C-alpha angles and dihedrals in degrees: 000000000000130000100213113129089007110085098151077077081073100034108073108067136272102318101050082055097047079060103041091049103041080049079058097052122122113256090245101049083045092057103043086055089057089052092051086052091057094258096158082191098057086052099057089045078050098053099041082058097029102053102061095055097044091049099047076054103056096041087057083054095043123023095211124108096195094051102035083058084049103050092034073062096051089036081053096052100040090048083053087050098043103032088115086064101060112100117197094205088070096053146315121294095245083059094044085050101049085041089065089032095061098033085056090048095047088049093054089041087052091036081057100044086055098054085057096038093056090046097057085049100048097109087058110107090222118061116215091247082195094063096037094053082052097052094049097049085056091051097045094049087049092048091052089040082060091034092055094038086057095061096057113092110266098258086049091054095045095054096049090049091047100052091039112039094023099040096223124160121232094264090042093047085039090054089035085059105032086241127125122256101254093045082057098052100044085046089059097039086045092054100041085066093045086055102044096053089049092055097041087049081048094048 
């Protein structure tokens, strides 16, 4: 909603202007604070514009299809568990959103790096207990994010798969399954709260 030719909007204290302004807000940034507020709506309307673009970034980052799909999932998870921690007065949400994307690509870049490194010094009689506590941080986090996706229903676990590491779309992971749309989408919002409170419980 816009306040041209209506400047009464501004006129009448605080609160008319928090209104106004959150009307204002970008669609991304909208979306992202009724994450944060538990709207498992806004998050799926988040996802569908979020995941391409983490994904193209982590690809650039990574070069690696596979693992790009791997990390936009983990990007994806962590924004439904922190949304309460973006600011828009730091920044704008599609900011706040490549700023995880490429953090979680450079960690998997370094986590990978590390394997290989270790394996180049393994003849040396001293580990590099750094890179070994790394390493096994990554692992760990990896080995929750399967153990908690193993405790979704199968169609649960099929539909999230499918949106995150496939990068379907509702209609693509509904045809992909022989299910309808709105089946799809309450199985994957279903199961992203199912995730999050497993890793959360894991954490």
């Amino acid at each position: 909603m816009s306040t041209r030719g209506n400047p009464s909007a501004w006129s009448t204290g605080g609160d008319r202007r928090t209104v106004v302004e959150e009307a204002r807000m970008p669609a991304l940034e909208q979306l992202l604070h009724g994450t944060a507020l538990g709207d498992e709506d806004a998050f799926a309307r988040l996802y569908d514009e979020a995941a391409p673009r983490v994904y193209g970034l982590c690809l650039r980052v990574l070069r690696d299809p596979a693992q790009a799909e791997e990390v936009a999932q983990e990007v994806l998870v962590e924004v439904w568990r922190t949304a309460t921690r973006f600011d828009p007065a730091r920044g704008s949400a599609g900011a706040w959103l490549s700023t995880i994307a490429h953090r979680r690509a450079v960690d998997r870049v370094r986590s990978v790096q590390a394997s290989g490194d270790r394996e180049r010094r393994a003849a040396r009689p001293e580990p590099e207990y750094d890179a070994v506590a790394e390493a096994a941080a990554v692992r760990l986090e990896h080995r929750q994010v399967r153990r908690c996706l193993s405790t979704l229903t199968e169609l649960q676990r099929q539909a999230v798969t499918l949106a995150y590491y496939g990068g379907h779309t509702y209609r693509q992971v509904a045809s992909l399954l022989g299910a309808a749309v709105p089946t799809v989408k309450s199985r994957i919002r279903d199961g992203l709260l199912k995730l999050r409170d497993c890793l959360e419980v894991a954490r």
